[in-house]
CSV table of C-alpha atoms and ligand atoms in Angstrom, one decimal:
chain,number,residue,atom,x,y,z
A,1,MET,CA,19.0,-16.1,29.0
A,2,LEU,CA,15.9,-18.3,28.7
A,3,GLU,CA,13.3,-17.1,26.3
A,4,ARG,CA,10.1,-18.5,24.9
A,5,LEU,CA,10.7,-20.6,21.9
A,6,GLN,CA,8.2,-18.9,19.7
A,7,LYS,CA,9.9,-15.6,20.4
A,8,ILE,CA,13.3,-17.0,19.5
A,9,ILE,CA,12.0,-18.5,16.3
A,10,SER,CA,10.3,-15.3,15.1
A,11,ALA,CA,13.2,-13.2,16.2
A,12,ALA,CA,15.4,-15.4,14.0
A,13,GLY,CA,13.3,-14.2,11.0
A,14,ILE,CA,11.9,-17.5,10.1
A,15,THR,CA,8.3,-16.4,10.5
A,16,SER,CA,5.9,-14.5,12.7
A,17,ARG,CA,5.4,-15.3,16.4
A,18,ARG,CA,1.9,-16.8,15.7
A,19,ALA,CA,3.2,-19.0,12.9
A,20,SER,CA,6.1,-20.0,15.1
A,21,GLU,CA,3.6,-21.3,17.6
A,22,ALA,CA,2.0,-23.4,14.9
A,23,LEU,CA,5.5,-24.8,14.1
A,24,ILE,CA,5.9,-25.8,17.8
A,25,LEU,CA,2.5,-27.3,18.1
A,26,GLY,CA,3.1,-29.2,14.8
A,27,GLY,CA,6.2,-30.9,16.3
A,28,GLN,CA,8.5,-29.2,13.8
A,29,VAL,CA,10.8,-27.6,16.5
A,30,ALA,CA,13.5,-29.4,18.5
A,31,VAL,CA,15.8,-28.1,21.3
A,32,ASN,CA,19.1,-30.0,21.6
A,33,GLY,CA,17.6,-32.8,19.5
A,34,VAL,CA,14.4,-33.2,21.6
A,35,VAL,CA,11.1,-32.2,19.9
A,36,VAL,CA,9.2,-29.6,21.9
A,37,THR,CA,5.4,-29.2,21.4
A,38,GLU,CA,4.5,-27.1,24.4
A,39,LEU,CA,3.9,-23.5,23.8
A,40,GLY,CA,5.3,-22.2,27.1
A,41,SER,CA,8.7,-24.0,26.5
A,42,LYS,CA,11.8,-21.9,26.9
A,43,ALA,CA,15.3,-22.2,25.6
A,44,ASP,CA,18.6,-20.2,25.7
A,45,PRO,CA,19.3,-19.0,22.2
A,46,THR,CA,23.0,-18.5,23.1
A,47,LYS,CA,23.5,-22.1,24.3
A,48,ASP,CA,20.8,-24.4,23.0
A,49,ILE,CA,20.7,-25.8,19.5
A,50,ILE,CA,17.2,-25.0,18.2
A,51,THR,CA,16.1,-26.6,14.9
A,52,VAL,CA,13.0,-26.0,12.8
A,53,ASP,CA,12.3,-28.9,10.4
A,54,GLY,CA,15.8,-30.2,11.1
A,55,LYS,CA,17.5,-26.9,10.2
A,56,THR,CA,19.5,-25.1,12.9
A,57,LEU,CA,18.3,-21.5,13.6
A,58,LYS,CA,20.7,-18.7,12.8
A,59,ILE,CA,20.1,-16.9,16.1
A,60,ASN,CA,21.9,-13.7,15.4
A,61,ALA,CA,20.5,-13.1,12.0
A,62,GLN,CA,20.7,-9.4,11.3
A,63,ARG,CA,17.3,-7.6,11.2
A,64,LEU,CA,16.7,-6.1,7.8
A,65,TYR,CA,14.1,-3.3,7.2
A,66,ILE,CA,13.7,-2.2,3.6
A,67,LEU,CA,11.7,0.5,1.8
A,68,LEU,CA,11.2,-0.4,-1.9
A,69,ASN,CA,9.7,1.8,-4.5
A,70,LYS,CA,7.7,-1.0,-6.2
A,71,PRO,CA,7.3,-0.5,-9.9
A,72,PRO,CA,4.1,-1.7,-11.6
A,73,GLY,CA,4.3,-5.2,-13.1
A,74,TYR,CA,5.8,-6.9,-10.0
A,75,ILE,CA,4.1,-9.3,-7.8
A,76,THR,CA,4.2,-8.9,-4.0
A,77,ALA,CA,5.0,-12.5,-3.2
A,78,LEU,CA,8.0,-14.8,-2.7
A,79,LYS,CA,7.0,-17.0,-5.7
A,80,ASP,CA,4.5,-16.9,-8.5
A,81,SER,CA,3.1,-19.8,-10.4
A,82,GLN,CA,2.8,-17.7,-13.5
A,83,GLY,CA,6.5,-16.8,-13.4
A,84,ARG,CA,5.9,-13.0,-13.2
A,85,PRO,CA,8.6,-10.8,-11.8
A,86,LEU,CA,8.7,-10.7,-8.0
A,87,VAL,CA,9.4,-7.6,-5.8
A,88,THR,CA,12.3,-9.6,-4.2
A,89,ASP,CA,13.9,-9.8,-7.6
A,90,LEU,CA,14.7,-6.1,-7.1
A,91,LEU,CA,16.6,-6.6,-3.9
A,92,LYS,CA,20.0,-7.5,-5.3
A,93,ASP,CA,22.7,-7.9,-2.7
A,94,VAL,CA,20.3,-8.2,0.2
A,95,SER,CA,22.0,-10.7,2.5
A,96,ASP,CA,18.9,-12.5,3.9
A,97,ARG,CA,15.5,-13.5,2.8
A,98,VAL,CA,13.0,-10.8,3.5
A,99,TYR,CA,9.3,-10.8,2.9
A,100,PRO,CA,6.7,-8.1,2.2
A,101,VAL,CA,4.8,-6.3,4.9
A,102,GLY,CA,1.3,-6.5,3.5
A,103,ARG,CA,0.9,-6.3,-0.3
A,104,LEU,CA,0.4,-4.1,-3.2
A,105,ASP,CA,-1.4,-5.2,-6.3
A,106,TYR,CA,0.6,-6.3,-9.4
A,107,ASN,CA,0.0,-3.0,-11.1
A,108,THR,CA,0.1,-0.8,-8.0
A,109,GLU,CA,3.4,1.0,-7.4
A,110,GLY,CA,5.1,2.9,-4.6
A,111,LEU,CA,6.1,2.3,-1.0
A,112,LEU,CA,6.5,-1.3,0.0
A,113,LEU,CA,8.2,-2.4,3.2
A,114,LEU,CA,10.0,-5.7,3.4
A,115,THR,CA,11.7,-7.3,6.4
A,116,ASN,CA,12.9,-10.5,8.0
A,117,ASP,CA,11.5,-9.5,11.4
A,118,GLY,CA,8.2,-11.3,11.7
A,119,ASP,CA,7.2,-9.6,15.0
A,120,TRP,CA,7.7,-6.1,13.5
A,121,ALA,CA,5.7,-7.0,10.4
A,122,ASN,CA,2.9,-8.3,12.5
A,123,ARG,CA,2.8,-5.2,14.7
A,124,LEU,CA,2.6,-3.0,11.6
A,125,MET,CA,-0.2,-5.1,10.0
A,126,HIS,CA,-2.3,-5.6,13.1
A,127,PRO,CA,-5.6,-3.7,12.6
A,128,SER,CA,-5.5,-2.3,16.1
A,129,ASN,CA,-2.5,-0.2,15.1
A,130,GLU,CA,-4.5,1.6,12.4
A,131,ILE,CA,-1.5,2.8,10.5
A,132,GLU,CA,-2.6,5.2,7.9
A,133,LYS,CA,-1.4,4.6,4.3
A,134,GLU,CA,-1.7,7.3,1.6
A,135,TYR,CA,-2.2,6.6,-2.1
A,136,HIS,CA,-2.1,8.9,-5.1
A,137,VAL,CA,-4.5,7.8,-7.7
A,138,ARG,CA,-4.6,9.0,-11.3
A,139,VAL,CA,-8.2,8.7,-12.5
A,140,ARG,CA,-9.6,9.1,-16.0
A,141,GLY,CA,-11.3,12.4,-16.6
A,142,LYS,CA,-12.5,14.8,-14.0
A,143,VAL,CA,-13.5,14.0,-10.4
A,144,ILE,CA,-16.4,15.9,-8.8
A,145,ASP,CA,-16.6,16.8,-5.1
A,146,GLN,CA,-19.5,14.4,-4.5
A,147,GLN,CA,-17.3,11.4,-5.5
A,148,LEU,CA,-14.5,12.5,-3.1
A,149,LYS,CA,-17.0,13.1,-0.3
A,150,ARG,CA,-18.6,9.7,-0.7
A,151,MET,CA,-15.2,8.0,-0.6
A,152,ALA,CA,-14.2,10.1,2.5
A,153,GLU,CA,-17.4,9.2,4.3
A,154,GLY,CA,-17.2,5.5,3.5
A,155,VAL,CA,-18.6,3.4,0.7
A,156,GLU,CA,-20.2,0.0,0.7
A,157,LEU,CA,-18.0,-2.8,-0.6
A,158,GLU,CA,-18.9,-6.5,-0.7
A,159,ASP,CA,-17.0,-7.0,2.5
A,160,GLY,CA,-18.7,-4.1,4.3
A,161,MET,CA,-18.5,-0.3,4.7
A,162,THR,CA,-15.1,1.3,4.5
A,163,ALA,CA,-14.0,3.4,7.4
A,164,PRO,CA,-13.8,7.2,7.0
A,165,ALA,CA,-10.9,8.2,4.8
A,166,VAL,CA,-9.1,11.4,3.9
A,167,VAL,CA,-9.7,12.1,0.2
A,168,ASN,CA,-8.5,15.2,-1.7
A,169,LEU,CA,-8.0,16.4,-5.2
A,170,VAL,CA,-4.2,16.8,-5.7
A,171,LYS,CA,-3.8,17.8,-9.3
A,172,SER,CA,-6.1,18.4,-12.2
A,173,GLY,CA,-4.9,17.7,-15.8
A,174,GLU,CA,-6.4,17.8,-19.3
A,175,GLN,CA,-7.1,14.1,-19.5
A,176,ASN,CA,-6.8,12.9,-15.8
A,177,ASP,CA,-7.1,14.1,-12.3
A,178,TRP,CA,-4.9,12.9,-9.4
A,179,ILE,CA,-6.5,12.4,-6.0
A,180,SER,CA,-5.0,11.3,-2.7
A,181,VAL,CA,-6.7,8.7,-0.5
A,182,ALA,CA,-5.5,8.0,3.0
A,183,ILE,CA,-6.9,4.9,4.7
A,184,HIS,CA,-5.9,2.8,7.7
A,185,GLU,CA,-7.7,-0.4,6.7
A,186,GLY,CA,-5.8,-2.9,4.6
A,187,ARG,CA,-8.5,-4.7,2.6
A,188,ASN,CA,-7.7,-6.4,-0.6
A,189,ARG,CA,-7.7,-3.9,-3.6
A,190,GLN,CA,-9.4,-1.4,-1.3
A,191,VAL,CA,-8.6,1.8,-3.1
A,192,ARG,CA,-9.4,0.4,-6.5
A,193,ARG,CA,-12.7,-0.9,-5.2
A,194,MET,CA,-13.6,2.4,-3.5
A,195,CYS,CA,-12.9,4.2,-6.7
A,196,GLU,CA,-15.1,1.8,-8.6
A,197,VAL,CA,-18.0,2.3,-6.3
A,198,VAL,CA,-18.0,6.1,-7.1
A,199,SER,CA,-17.5,5.4,-10.8
A,200,LEU,CA,-13.8,6.6,-10.9
A,201,SER,CA,-11.7,4.7,-13.4
A,202,VAL,CA,-8.1,4.2,-12.0
A,203,VAL,CA,-5.3,4.7,-14.4
A,204,ARG,CA,-2.5,4.6,-12.0
A,205,LEU,CA,-2.2,3.8,-8.2
A,206,LYS,CA,0.8,4.6,-6.1
A,207,ARG,CA,1.4,4.4,-2.4
A,208,ILE,CA,3.3,7.4,-1.2
A,209,ARG,CA,3.1,7.2,2.6
A,210,TYR,CA,3.0,4.5,5.3
A,211,GLY,CA,2.4,6.0,8.7
A,212,ASN,CA,4.8,8.9,8.9
A,213,LEU,CA,7.2,7.3,6.4
A,214,MET,CA,7.2,8.9,2.9
A,215,LEU,CA,8.3,7.3,-0.3
A,216,GLY,CA,10.4,10.3,-1.0
A,217,THR,CA,12.7,10.5,-4.0
A,218,LEU,CA,13.5,6.8,-4.5
A,219,ARG,CA,13.1,6.0,-8.1
A,220,ALA,CA,11.0,3.0,-9.3
A,221,GLY,CA,12.8,-0.2,-8.6
A,222,GLN,CA,15.1,1.4,-6.0
A,223,PHE,CA,15.2,0.6,-2.3
A,224,ARG,CA,16.9,1.8,0.9
A,225,TYR,CA,17.3,0.5,4.4
A,226,LEU,CA,15.2,2.2,7.2
A,227,THR,CA,16.9,4.0,10.0
A,228,GLU,CA,16.5,2.7,13.5
A,229,ALA,CA,14.3,5.7,14.4
A,230,GLU,CA,12.0,4.9,11.4
A,231,VAL,CA,11.8,1.2,12.4
A,232,ARG,CA,10.8,2.1,16.0
A,233,GLU,CA,8.4,4.9,15.0
A,234,LEU,CA,6.5,2.7,12.6
A,235,SER,CA,5.9,0.0,15.1
A,236,GLY,CA,4.9,2.5,17.8
A,237,GLU,CA,7.9,1.9,20.0
A,238,PRO,CA,9.3,5.0,21.8
A,239,ALA,CA,12.3,6.5,20.1
A,240,LYS,CA,15.6,5.8,21.7
A,241,SER,CA,17.2,8.9,23.2
A,242,PRO,CA,19.4,10.7,22.1
A,243,SER,CA,19.2,9.3,18.6
A,244,ALA,CA,15.4,9.8,18.3
A,245,GLY,CA,14.6,11.1,14.9
A,246,ASN,CA,18.2,11.1,13.9
A,247,PRO,CA,18.4,9.9,10.4
A,248,LYS,CA,21.9,8.6,10.8
A,249,ARG,CA,22.1,4.9,10.9
A,250,GLU,CA,22.8,3.0,14.1
A,251,ALA,CA,25.5,0.5,14.6
A,252,HIS,CA,23.5,-2.7,13.9
A,253,GLN,CA,22.0,-1.3,10.7
A,254,LYS,CA,23.0,-1.6,7.1
A,255,PRO,CA,23.9,1.7,5.5
A,256,THR,CA,21.3,3.5,3.6
A,257,ARG,CA,22.0,2.9,0.0
A,258,PRO,CA,19.5,4.7,-2.2
A,259,GLU,CA,21.3,4.2,-5.5
A,260,ARG,CA,20.2,0.8,-6.6
A,261,SER,CA,19.1,-1.0,-9.8
A,262,GLY,CA,18.2,1.7,-12.3
A,263,GLY,CA,14.6,2.2,-12.9
A,264,LYS,CA,13.0,5.1,-14.6
A,265,SER,CA,11.6,8.0,-12.6
A,266,SER,CA,8.3,7.2,-11.0
A,267,GLY,CA,7.0,10.4,-12.4
A,268,SER,CA,4.4,12.7,-11.1
A,269,GLY,CA,2.1,12.1,-8.2
A,270,ARG,CA,4.0,13.7,-5.4
A,271,ARG,CA,2.5,16.6,-3.6
B,301,URA,N1,-5.5,-0.5,-2.6
B,301,URA,C1,-5.6,-1.1,-3.8
B,301,URA,O1,-6.6,-1.1,-4.4
B,301,URA,N2,-4.5,-1.7,-4.3
B,301,URA,C2,-3.3,-1.7,-3.6
B,301,URA,O2,-2.3,-2.3,-4.1
B,301,URA,C3,-3.2,-1.1,-2.4
B,301,URA,C4,-4.3,-0.5,-1.9
């Protein structure tokens, strides 16, 4: 079946659909040896030989969707000029190259999604989808209601006001309080900057939820594959009947393998 080239390239997990268009426009894509630079061009992924920079596409590459409990001290990137540990170092035995959906700071921990499905990643990150992410934040000392209220209503950052957020006190300790912050924007270091504006000093920051997907009981450094229902729900696609919401894996998916490289418990911070 003929399909648009950019769709075929992004579906092969090389990159997103938009970046695939740039590859085509840049003359990096060929179909049966002929360079194609028109965006509307189509090819048959089952018959044609499609190359990107001279490399033949693996058309039936398996889609991988991974939930990692990122420990602090790992960089959310595929390489680092300073040689720091990469989140992908934790994905031993993963058969294909995957890349992070968005990012968490070097010292932020918790729920990080990784995939080789560029379209899916783009859908999740698109601002119009407004997927809510929830963080638990350990802050030095005691918080007061006024600080939570200001963060909830929106604070002024150097890149503009933040949208209304859901902010609550989760736990109160001797030295530290834990608050939860749920936001749907994805600005750089947003939670840390919001805390800074209301004079809260962040000791620990952990993402515990992405849309309806919870971090759950995965220990730091462990990962699992998402179920098909989770993949669909996150990207806003209707669940497939009758397996909707069924946590059992589907035929094309890798098994859920929660017991991975040993990391120590991610500790408190869960509700
Ligand atoms: N907000 C932050 O400040 N840092 C993160 O890593 C994620 C959200």
